[in-house]
CSV table of C-alpha atoms in Angstrom, one decimal:
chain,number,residue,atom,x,y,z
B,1,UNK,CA,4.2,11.3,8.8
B,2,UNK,CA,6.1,13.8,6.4
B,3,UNK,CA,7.9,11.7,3.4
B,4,UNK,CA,7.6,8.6,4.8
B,5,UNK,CA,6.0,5.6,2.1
B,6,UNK,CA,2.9,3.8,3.8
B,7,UNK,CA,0.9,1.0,2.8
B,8,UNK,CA,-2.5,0.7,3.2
B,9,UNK,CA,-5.2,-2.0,1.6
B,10,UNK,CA,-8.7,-1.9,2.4
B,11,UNK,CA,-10.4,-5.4,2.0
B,12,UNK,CA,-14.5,-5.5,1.4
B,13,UNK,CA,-16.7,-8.5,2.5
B,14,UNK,CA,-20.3,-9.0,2.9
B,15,UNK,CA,-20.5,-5.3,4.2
B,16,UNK,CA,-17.7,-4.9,6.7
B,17,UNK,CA,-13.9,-3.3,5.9
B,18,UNK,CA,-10.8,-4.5,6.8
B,19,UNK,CA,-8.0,-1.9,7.2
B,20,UNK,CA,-4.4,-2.9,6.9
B,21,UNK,CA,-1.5,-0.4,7.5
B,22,UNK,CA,2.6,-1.4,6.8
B,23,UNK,CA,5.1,0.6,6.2
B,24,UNK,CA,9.0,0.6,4.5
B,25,UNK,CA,9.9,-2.0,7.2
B,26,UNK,CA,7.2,-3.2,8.4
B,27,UNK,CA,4.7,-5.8,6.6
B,28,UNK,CA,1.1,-5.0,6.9
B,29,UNK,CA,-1.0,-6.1,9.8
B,30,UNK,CA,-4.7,-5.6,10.5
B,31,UNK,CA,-5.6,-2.1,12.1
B,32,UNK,CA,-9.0,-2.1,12.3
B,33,UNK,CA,-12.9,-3.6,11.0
B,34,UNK,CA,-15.3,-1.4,10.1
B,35,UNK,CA,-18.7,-3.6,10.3
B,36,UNK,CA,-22.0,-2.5,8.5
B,37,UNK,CA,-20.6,-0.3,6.0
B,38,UNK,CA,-22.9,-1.1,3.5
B,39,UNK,CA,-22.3,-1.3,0.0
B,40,UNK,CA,-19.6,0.5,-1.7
B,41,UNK,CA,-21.2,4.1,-2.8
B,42,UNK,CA,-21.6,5.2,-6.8
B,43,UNK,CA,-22.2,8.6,-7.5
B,44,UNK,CA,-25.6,9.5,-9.2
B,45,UNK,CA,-23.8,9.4,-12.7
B,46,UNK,CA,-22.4,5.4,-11.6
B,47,UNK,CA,-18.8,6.4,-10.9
B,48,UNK,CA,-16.5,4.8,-8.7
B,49,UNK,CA,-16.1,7.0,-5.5
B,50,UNK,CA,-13.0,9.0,-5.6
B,51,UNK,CA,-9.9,7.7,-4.4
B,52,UNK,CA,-7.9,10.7,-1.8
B,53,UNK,CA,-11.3,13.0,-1.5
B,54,UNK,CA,-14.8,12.7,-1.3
B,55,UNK,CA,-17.4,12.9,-3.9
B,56,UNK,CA,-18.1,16.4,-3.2
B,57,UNK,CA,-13.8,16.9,-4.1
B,58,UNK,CA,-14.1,19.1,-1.4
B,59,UNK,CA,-11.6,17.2,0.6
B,60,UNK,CA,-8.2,16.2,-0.6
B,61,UNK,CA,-5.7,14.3,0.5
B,62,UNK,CA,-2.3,16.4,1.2
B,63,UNK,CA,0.2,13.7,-0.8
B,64,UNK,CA,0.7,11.5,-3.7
B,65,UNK,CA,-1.2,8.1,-4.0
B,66,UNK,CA,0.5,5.8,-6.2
B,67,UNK,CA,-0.4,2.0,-7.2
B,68,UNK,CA,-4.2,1.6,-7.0
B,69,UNK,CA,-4.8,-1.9,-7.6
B,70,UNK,CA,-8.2,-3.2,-7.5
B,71,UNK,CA,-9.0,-7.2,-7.2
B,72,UNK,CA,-11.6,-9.6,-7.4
B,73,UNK,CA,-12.5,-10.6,-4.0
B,74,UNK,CA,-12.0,-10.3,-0.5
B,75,UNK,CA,-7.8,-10.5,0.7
B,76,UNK,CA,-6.7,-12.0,3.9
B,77,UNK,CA,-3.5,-11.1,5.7
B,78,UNK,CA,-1.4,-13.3,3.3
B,79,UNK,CA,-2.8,-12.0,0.4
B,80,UNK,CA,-2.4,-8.6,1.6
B,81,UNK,CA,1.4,-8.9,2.9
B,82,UNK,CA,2.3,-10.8,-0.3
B,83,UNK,CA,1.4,-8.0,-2.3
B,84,UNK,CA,2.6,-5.4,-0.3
B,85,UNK,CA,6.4,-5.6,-1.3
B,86,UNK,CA,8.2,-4.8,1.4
B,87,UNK,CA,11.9,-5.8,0.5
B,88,UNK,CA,13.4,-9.0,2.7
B,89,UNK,CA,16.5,-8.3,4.8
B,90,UNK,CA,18.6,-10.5,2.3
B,91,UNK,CA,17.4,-8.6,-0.6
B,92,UNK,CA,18.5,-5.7,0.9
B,93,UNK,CA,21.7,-7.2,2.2
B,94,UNK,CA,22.7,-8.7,-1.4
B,95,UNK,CA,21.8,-5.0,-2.8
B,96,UNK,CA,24.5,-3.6,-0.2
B,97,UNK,CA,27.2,-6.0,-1.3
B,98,UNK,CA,26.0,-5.2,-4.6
B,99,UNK,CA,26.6,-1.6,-3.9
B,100,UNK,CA,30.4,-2.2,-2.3
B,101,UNK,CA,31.6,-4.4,-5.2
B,102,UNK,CA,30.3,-1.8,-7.8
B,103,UNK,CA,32.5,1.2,-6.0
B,104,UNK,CA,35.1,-1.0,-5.2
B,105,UNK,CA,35.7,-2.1,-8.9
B,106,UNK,CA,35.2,1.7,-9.7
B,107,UNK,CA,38.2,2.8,-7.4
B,108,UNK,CA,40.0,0.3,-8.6
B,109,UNK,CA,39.9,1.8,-12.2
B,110,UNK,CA,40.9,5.0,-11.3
């Protein structure tokens, strides 16, 4: 997946992960439940474990994460598509129309 935006929220509760993917067009939706995971791991000095590698840094991720949001609680699927963002189809319409009017009133000027 080369340049393409993903979403992707991991939700923790009473030692099992859920995994949600979306994408651009797509809202989010439950990919998978990783049970007996324990507690989330601290590193002997009490940080938070790294977020794209490992503790070791020996293992990077190979792109750009951007809005890390952290939250009080577990998330369902609502929670999780509602804050996922993923434009309507009428948003996107009304930006198009939007878009026409703006270069029509510029051609119209020159």
């Amino acid at each position: 997946m080369t340049n393409n935006w993903v979403f992707v929220a991991a939700s923790y509760n009473a030692g099992s992960v859920d995994l949600y993917v979306g994408s651009e067009t797509a809202p989010a939706s439950l990919v998978g439940t990783l049970a007996g995971v324990g507690t989330i791991a601290w590193d002997a000095a009490g940080d938070f474990a790294l977020v794209g590698n490992r503790f070791a840094g020996d293992r990077g991720l190979p792109g750009v994460i951007d809005d890390i949001n952290l939250y009080n609680g577990s998330a369902d699927l609502p929670f999780i598509q509602g804050i996922q963002g993923v434009p309507e189809p009428s948003s996107l319409a009304l930006l198009g129309l939007g878009s026409l009017a703006l270069a029509a009133s510029r051609r119209r000027r020159n």
